[in-house]
PDB file of C-alpha atoms in Angstrom:
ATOM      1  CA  UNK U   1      10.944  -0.490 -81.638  1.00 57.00           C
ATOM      2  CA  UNK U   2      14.535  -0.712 -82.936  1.00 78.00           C
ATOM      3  CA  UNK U   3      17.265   0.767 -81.262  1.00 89.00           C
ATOM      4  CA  UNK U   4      19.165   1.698 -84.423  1.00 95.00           C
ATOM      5  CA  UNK U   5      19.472   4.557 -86.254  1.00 98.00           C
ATOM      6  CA  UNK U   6      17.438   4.633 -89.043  1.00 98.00           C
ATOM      7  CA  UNK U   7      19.770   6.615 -92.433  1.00 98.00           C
ATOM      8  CA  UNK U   8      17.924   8.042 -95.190  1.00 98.00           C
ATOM      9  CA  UNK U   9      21.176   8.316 -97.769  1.00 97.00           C
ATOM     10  CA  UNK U  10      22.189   8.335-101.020  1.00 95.00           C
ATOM     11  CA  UNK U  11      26.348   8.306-101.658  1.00 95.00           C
ATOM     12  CA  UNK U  12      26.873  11.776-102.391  1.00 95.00           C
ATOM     13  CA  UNK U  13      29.426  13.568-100.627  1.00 96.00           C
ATOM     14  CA  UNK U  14      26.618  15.030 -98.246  1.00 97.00           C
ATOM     15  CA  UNK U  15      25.330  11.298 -97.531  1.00 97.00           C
ATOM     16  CA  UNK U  16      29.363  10.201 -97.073  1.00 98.00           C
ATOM     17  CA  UNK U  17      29.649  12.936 -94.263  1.00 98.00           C
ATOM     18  CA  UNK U  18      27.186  10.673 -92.169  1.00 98.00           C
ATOM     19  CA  UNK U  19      27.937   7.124 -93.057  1.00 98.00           C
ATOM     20  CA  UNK U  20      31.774   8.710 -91.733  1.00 98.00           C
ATOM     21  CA  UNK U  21      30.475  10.045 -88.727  1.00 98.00           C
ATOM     22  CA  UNK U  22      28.241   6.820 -87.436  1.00 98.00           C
ATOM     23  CA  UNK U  23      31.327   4.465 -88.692  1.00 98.00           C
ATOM     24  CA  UNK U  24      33.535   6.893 -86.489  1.00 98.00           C
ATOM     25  CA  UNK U  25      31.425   6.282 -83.637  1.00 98.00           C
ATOM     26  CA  UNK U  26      30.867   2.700 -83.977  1.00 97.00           C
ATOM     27  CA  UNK U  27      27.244   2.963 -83.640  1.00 96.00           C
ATOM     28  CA  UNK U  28      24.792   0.671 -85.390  1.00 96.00           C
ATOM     29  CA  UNK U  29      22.437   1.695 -87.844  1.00 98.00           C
ATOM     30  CA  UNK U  30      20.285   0.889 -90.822  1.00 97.00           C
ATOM     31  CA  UNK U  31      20.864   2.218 -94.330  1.00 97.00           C
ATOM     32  CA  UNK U  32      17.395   3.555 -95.881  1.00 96.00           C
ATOM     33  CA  UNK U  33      19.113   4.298 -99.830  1.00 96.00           C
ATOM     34  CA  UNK U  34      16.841   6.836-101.509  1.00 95.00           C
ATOM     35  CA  UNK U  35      17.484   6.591-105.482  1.00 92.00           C
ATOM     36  CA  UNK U  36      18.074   9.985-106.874  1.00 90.00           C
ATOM     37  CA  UNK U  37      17.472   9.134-110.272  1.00 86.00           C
ATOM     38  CA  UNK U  38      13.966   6.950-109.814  1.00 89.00           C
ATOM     39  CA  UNK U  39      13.397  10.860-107.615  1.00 91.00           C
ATOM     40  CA  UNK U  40      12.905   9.119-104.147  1.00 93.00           C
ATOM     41  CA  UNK U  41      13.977  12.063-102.757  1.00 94.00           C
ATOM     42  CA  UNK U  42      10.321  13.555-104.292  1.00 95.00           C
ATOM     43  CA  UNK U  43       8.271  10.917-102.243  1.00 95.00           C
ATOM     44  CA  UNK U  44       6.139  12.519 -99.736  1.00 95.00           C
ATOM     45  CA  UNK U  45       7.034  10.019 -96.869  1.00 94.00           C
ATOM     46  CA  UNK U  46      10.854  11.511 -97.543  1.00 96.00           C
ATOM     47  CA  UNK U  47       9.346  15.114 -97.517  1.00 95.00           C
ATOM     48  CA  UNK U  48       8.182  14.327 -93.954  1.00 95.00           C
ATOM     49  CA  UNK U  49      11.554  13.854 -92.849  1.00 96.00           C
ATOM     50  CA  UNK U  50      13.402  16.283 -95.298  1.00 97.00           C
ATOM     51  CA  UNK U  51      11.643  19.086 -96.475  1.00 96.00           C
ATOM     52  CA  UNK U  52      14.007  20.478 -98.938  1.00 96.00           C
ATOM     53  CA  UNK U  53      13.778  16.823-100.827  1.00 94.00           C
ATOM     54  CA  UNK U  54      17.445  16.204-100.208  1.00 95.00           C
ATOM     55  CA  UNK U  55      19.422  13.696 -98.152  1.00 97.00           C
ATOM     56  CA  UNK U  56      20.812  12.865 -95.989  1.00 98.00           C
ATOM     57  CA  UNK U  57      17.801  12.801 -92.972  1.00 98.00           C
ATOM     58  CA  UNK U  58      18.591  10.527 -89.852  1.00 98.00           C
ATOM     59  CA  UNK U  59      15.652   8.878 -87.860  1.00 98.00           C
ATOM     60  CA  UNK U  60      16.790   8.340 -83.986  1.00 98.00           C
ATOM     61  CA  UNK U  61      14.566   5.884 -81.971  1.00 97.00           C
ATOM     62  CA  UNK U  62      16.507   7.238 -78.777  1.00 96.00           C
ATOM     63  CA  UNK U  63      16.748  10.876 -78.940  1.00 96.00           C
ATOM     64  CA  UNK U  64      15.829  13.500 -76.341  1.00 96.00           C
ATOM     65  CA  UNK U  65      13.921  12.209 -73.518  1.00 95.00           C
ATOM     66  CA  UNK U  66      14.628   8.695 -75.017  1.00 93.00           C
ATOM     67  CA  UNK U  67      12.053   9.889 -77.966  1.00 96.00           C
ATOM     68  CA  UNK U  68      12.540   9.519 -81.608  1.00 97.00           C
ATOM     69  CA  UNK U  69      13.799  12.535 -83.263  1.00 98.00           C
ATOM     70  CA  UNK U  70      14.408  13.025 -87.181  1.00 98.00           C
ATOM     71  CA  UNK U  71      17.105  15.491 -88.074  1.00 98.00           C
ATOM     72  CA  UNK U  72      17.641  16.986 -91.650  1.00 98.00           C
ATOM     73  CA  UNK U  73      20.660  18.845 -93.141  1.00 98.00           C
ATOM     74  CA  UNK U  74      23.871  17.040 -92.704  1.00 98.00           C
ATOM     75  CA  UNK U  75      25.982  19.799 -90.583  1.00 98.00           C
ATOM     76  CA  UNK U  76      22.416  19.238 -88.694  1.00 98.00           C
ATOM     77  CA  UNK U  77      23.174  15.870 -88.359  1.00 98.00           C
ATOM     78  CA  UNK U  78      26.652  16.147 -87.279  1.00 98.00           C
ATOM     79  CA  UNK U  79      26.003  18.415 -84.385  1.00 98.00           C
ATOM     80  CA  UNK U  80      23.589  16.776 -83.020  1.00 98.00           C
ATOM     81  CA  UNK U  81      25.143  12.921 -83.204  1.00 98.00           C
ATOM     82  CA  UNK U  82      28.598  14.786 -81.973  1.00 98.00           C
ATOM     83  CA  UNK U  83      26.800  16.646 -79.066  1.00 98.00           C
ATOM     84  CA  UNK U  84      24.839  12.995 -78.671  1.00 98.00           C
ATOM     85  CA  UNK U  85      27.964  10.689 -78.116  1.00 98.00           C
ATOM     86  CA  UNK U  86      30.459  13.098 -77.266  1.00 97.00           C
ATOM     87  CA  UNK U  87      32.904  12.846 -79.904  1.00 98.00           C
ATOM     88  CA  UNK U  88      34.167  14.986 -82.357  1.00 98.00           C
ATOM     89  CA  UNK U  89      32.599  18.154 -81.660  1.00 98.00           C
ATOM     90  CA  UNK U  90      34.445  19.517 -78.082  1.00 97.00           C
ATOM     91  CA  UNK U  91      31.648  20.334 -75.285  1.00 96.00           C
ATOM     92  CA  UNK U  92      34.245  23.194 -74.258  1.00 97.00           C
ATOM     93  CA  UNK U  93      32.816  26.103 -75.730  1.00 97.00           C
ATOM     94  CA  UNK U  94      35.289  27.831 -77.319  1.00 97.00           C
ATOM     95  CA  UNK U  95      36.687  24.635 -79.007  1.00 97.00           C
ATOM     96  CA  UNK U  96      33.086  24.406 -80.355  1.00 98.00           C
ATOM     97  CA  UNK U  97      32.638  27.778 -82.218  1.00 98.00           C
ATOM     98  CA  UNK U  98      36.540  26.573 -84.071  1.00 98.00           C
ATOM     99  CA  UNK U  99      34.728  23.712 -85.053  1.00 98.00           C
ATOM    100  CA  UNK U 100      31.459  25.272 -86.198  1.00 98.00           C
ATOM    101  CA  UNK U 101      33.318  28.019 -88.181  1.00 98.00           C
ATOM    102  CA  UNK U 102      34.441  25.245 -90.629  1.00 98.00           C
ATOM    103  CA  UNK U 103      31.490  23.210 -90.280  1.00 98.00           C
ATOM    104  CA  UNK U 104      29.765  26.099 -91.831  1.00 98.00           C
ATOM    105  CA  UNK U 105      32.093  27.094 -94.243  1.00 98.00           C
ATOM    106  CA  UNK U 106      31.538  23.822 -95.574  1.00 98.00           C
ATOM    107  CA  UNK U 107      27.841  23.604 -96.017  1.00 98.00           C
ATOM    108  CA  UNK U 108      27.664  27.309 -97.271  1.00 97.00           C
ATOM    109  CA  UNK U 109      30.851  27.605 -99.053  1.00 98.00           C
ATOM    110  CA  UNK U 110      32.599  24.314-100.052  1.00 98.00           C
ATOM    111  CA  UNK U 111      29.831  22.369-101.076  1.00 97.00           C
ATOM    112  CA  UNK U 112      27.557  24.505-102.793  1.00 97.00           C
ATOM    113  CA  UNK U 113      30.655  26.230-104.948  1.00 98.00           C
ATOM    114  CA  UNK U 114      32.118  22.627-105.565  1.00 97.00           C
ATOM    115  CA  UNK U 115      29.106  21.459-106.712  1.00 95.00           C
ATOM    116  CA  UNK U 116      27.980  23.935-109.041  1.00 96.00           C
ATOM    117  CA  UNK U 117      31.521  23.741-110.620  1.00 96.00           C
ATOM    118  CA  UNK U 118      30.929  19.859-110.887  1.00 93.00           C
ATOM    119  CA  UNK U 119      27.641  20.390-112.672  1.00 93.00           C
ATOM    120  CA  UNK U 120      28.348  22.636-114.946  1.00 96.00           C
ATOM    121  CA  UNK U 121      32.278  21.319-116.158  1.00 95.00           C
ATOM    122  CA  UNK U 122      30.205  17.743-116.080  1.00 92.00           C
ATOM    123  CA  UNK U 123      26.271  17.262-116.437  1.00 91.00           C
ATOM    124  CA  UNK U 124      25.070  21.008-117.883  1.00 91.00           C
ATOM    125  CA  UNK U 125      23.350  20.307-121.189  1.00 90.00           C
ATOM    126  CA  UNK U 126      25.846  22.844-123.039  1.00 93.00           C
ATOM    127  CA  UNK U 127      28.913  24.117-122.096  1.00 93.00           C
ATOM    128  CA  UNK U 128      28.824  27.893-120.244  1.00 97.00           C
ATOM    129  CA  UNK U 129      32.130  29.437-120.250  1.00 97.00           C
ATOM    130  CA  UNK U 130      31.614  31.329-117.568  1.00 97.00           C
ATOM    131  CA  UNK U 131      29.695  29.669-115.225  1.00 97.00           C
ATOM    132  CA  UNK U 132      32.565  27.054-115.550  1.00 97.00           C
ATOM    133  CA  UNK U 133      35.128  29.534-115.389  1.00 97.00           C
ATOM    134  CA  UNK U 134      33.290  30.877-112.209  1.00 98.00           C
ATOM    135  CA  UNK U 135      32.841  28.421-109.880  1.00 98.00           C
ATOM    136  CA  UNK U 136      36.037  26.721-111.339  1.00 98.00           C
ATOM    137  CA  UNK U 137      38.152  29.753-110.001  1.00 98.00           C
ATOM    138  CA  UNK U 138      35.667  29.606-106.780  1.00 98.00           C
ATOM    139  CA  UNK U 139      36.512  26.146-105.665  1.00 98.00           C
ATOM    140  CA  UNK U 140      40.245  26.899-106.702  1.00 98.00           C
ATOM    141  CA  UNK U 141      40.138  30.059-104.078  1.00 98.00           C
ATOM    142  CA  UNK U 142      38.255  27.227-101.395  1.00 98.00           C
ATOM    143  CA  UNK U 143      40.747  25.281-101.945  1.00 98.00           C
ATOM    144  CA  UNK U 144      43.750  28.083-101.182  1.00 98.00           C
ATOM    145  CA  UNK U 145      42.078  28.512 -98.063  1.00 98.00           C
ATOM    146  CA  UNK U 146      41.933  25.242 -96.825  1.00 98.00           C
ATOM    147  CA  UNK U 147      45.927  24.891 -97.900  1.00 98.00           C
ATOM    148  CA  UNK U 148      46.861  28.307 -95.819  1.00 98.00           C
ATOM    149  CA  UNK U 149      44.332  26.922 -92.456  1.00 98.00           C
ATOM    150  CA  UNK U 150      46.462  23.473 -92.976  1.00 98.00           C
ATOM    151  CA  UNK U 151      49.615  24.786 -93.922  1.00 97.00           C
ATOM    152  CA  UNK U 152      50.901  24.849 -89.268  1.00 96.00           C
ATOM    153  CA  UNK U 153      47.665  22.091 -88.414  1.00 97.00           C
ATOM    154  CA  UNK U 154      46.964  18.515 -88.969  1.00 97.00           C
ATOM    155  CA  UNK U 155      43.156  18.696 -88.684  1.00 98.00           C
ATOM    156  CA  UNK U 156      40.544  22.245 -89.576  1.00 98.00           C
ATOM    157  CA  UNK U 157      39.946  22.658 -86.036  1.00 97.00           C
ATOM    158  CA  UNK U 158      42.649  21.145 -83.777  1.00 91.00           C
ATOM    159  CA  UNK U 159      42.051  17.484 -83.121  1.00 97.00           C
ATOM    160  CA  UNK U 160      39.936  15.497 -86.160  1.00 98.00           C
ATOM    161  CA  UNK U 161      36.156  16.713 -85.777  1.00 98.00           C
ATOM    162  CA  UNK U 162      33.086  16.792 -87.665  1.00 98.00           C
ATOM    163  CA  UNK U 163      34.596  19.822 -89.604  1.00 98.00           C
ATOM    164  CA  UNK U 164      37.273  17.230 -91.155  1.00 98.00           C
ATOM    165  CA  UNK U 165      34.064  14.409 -91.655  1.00 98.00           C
ATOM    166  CA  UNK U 166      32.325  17.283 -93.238  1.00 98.00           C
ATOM    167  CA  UNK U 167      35.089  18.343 -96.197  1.00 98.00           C
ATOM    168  CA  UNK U 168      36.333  14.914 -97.056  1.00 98.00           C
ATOM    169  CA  UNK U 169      34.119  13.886 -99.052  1.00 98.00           C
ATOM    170  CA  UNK U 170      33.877  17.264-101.265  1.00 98.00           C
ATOM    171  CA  UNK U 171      37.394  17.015-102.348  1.00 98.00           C
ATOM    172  CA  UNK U 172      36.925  13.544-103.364  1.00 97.00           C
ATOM    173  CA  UNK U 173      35.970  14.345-107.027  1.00 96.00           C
ATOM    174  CA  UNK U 174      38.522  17.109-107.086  1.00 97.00           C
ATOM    175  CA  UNK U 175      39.603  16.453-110.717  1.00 96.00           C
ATOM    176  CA  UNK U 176      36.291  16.434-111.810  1.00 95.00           C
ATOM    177  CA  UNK U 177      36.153  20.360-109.925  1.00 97.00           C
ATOM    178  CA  UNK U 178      38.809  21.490-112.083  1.00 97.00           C
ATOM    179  CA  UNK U 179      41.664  21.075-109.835  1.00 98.00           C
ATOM    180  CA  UNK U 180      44.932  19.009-108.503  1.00 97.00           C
ATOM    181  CA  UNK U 181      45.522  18.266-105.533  1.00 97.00           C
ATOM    182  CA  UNK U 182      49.623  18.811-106.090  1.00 96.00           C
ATOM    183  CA  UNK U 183      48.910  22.564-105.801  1.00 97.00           C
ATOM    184  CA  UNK U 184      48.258  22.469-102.437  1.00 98.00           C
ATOM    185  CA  UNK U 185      50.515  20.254-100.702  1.00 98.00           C
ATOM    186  CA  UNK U 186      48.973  20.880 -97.037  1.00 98.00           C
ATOM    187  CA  UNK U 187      45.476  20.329 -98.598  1.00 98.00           C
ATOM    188  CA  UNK U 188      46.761  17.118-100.012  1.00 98.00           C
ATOM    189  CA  UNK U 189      48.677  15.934 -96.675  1.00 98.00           C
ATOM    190  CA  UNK U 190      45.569  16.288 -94.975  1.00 98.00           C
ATOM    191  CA  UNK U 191      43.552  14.482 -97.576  1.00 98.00           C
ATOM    192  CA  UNK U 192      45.876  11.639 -97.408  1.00 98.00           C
ATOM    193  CA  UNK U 193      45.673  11.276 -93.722  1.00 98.00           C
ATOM    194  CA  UNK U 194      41.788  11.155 -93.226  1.00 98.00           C
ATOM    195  CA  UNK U 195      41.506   9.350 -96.783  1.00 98.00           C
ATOM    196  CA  UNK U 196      43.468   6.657 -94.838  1.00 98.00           C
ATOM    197  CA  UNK U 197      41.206   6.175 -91.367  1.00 98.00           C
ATOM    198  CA  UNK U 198      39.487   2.854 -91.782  1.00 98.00           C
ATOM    199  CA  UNK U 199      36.046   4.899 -90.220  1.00 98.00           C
ATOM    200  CA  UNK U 200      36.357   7.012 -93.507  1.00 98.00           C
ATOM    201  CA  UNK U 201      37.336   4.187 -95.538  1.00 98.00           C
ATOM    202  CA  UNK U 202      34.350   2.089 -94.479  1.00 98.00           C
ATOM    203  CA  UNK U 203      31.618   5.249 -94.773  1.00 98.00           C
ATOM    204  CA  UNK U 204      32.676   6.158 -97.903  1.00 97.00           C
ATOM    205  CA  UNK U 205      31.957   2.012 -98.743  1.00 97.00           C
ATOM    206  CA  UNK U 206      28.541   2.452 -97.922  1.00 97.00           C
ATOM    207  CA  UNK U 207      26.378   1.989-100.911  1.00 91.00           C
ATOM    208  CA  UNK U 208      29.600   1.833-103.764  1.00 87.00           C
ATOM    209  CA  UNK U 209      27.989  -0.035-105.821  1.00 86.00           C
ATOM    210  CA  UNK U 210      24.730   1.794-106.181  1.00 81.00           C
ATOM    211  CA  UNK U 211      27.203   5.016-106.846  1.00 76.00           C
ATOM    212  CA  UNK U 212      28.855   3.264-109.534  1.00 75.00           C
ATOM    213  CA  UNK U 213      25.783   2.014-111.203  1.00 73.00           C
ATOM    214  CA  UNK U 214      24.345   5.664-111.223  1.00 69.00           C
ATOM    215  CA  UNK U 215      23.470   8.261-113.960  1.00 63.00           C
ATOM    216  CA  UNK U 216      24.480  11.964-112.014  1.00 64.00           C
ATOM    217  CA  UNK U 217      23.431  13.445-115.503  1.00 59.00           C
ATOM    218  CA  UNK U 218      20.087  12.059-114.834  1.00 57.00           C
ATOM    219  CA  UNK U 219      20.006  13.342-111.447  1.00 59.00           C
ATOM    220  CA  UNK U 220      20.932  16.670-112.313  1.00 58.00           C
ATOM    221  CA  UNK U 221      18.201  16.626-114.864  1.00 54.00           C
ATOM    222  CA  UNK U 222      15.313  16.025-111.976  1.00 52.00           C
ATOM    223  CA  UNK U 223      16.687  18.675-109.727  1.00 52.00           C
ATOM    224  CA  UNK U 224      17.974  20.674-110.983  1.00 48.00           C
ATOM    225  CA  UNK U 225      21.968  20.890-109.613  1.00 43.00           C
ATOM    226  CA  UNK U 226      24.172  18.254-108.648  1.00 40.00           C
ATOM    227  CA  UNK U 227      25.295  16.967-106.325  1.00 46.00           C
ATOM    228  CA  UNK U 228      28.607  15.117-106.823  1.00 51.00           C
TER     229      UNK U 228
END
């Protein structure tokens, strides 16, 4: 059996968040792309490993026990490779809960508002003035708090964490969200700085070209929201 980590990913800002966090670690592993538009993510051998049909899902030939263990969910992921290698997510335990609080903002509040505004100011089949107006505004207020937690910090959650790997990626296609990046000058210093770590620079690599080549409309069409 292989000793690497086996990635099921597709370069999205949810499959950047763990192409950043192995890169971060130096760890080896294999990229498994699943096509969103051929629907890969439908395939019931992908079900097995991610029920809700979405990536990224991680595959580890060493996990507990020195067992293989599959883990779904990205802030999944993250906690369990940071509690795994000890790095970016703080065994002391109230340094932990910091760095959960914004884990979890992100994956039930950033990325799910950002989204939504992406699809529908991009990919919905006709415009809606008010869903774009509403999650447009929703991302906006995100945003403001991201720029007042940043405005006395260099990282979310003290030193650089998974709650940093988490948000990188969903201010990426910030434009595309309706907003700029000069109104919030903290948000922006901060973006700069991880933007520029050659971890980030190389897990955000991962897969480019497939990215480039692909139709999010088309995606968006199969399941239904989109993912950016």
């Amino acid at each position: 059996m292989s000793d690497l980590i086996d990635l099921y990913y597709w370069p999205t800002p949810n499959g950047w968040k763990i192409t950043i966090m192995l890169e971060e670690l130096s760890v080896p592993y294999r990229v498994n792309l699943v096509d969103l538009v051929k629907g890969e993510q439908f395939e019931p051998a992908f079900l097995k490993l991610s029920p809700n049909n979405r990536i990224p899902a991680l595959i580890d030939p060493r996990g507990p026990e020195a067992e293989p263990i599959s883990v779904f969910e990205s802030g999944a992921i993250l906690q369990y490779l940071g509690r795994k290698f000890g790095r970016f997510y703080p065994r002391e335990e109230r340094k932990r809960v910091e760095v959960d609080q914004w884990l979890f903002w992100q994956v039930g509040g950033l990325g799910p508002m950002a989204g939504q505004a992406h699809h529908f100011r991009q990919y919905a089949p006709a415009p809606i003035d008010y869903a774009i107006e509403r999650y447009t505004r929703e991302v906006e207020r995100l945003y403001g708090v991201l720029e007042r937690r940043l405005r006395d910090r260099e990282y979310l959650a003290g030193d650089y964490s998974v709650a940093d790997i988490a948000c990188i990626g969903w201010i990426v296609p910030h434009e595309k969200q309706g907003q700029h990046l000069g109104s919030f000058p903290h948000l922006k210093m901060w973006f700069d700085t991880v933007m520029a770590r050659p971890a980030v620079i190389r897990g955000m690599a991962v897969g480019r070209e497939q990215r480039e080549k692909t139709d999010f409309a088309a995606i968006a069409s199969v399941q239904g929201h989109h993912s950016p």
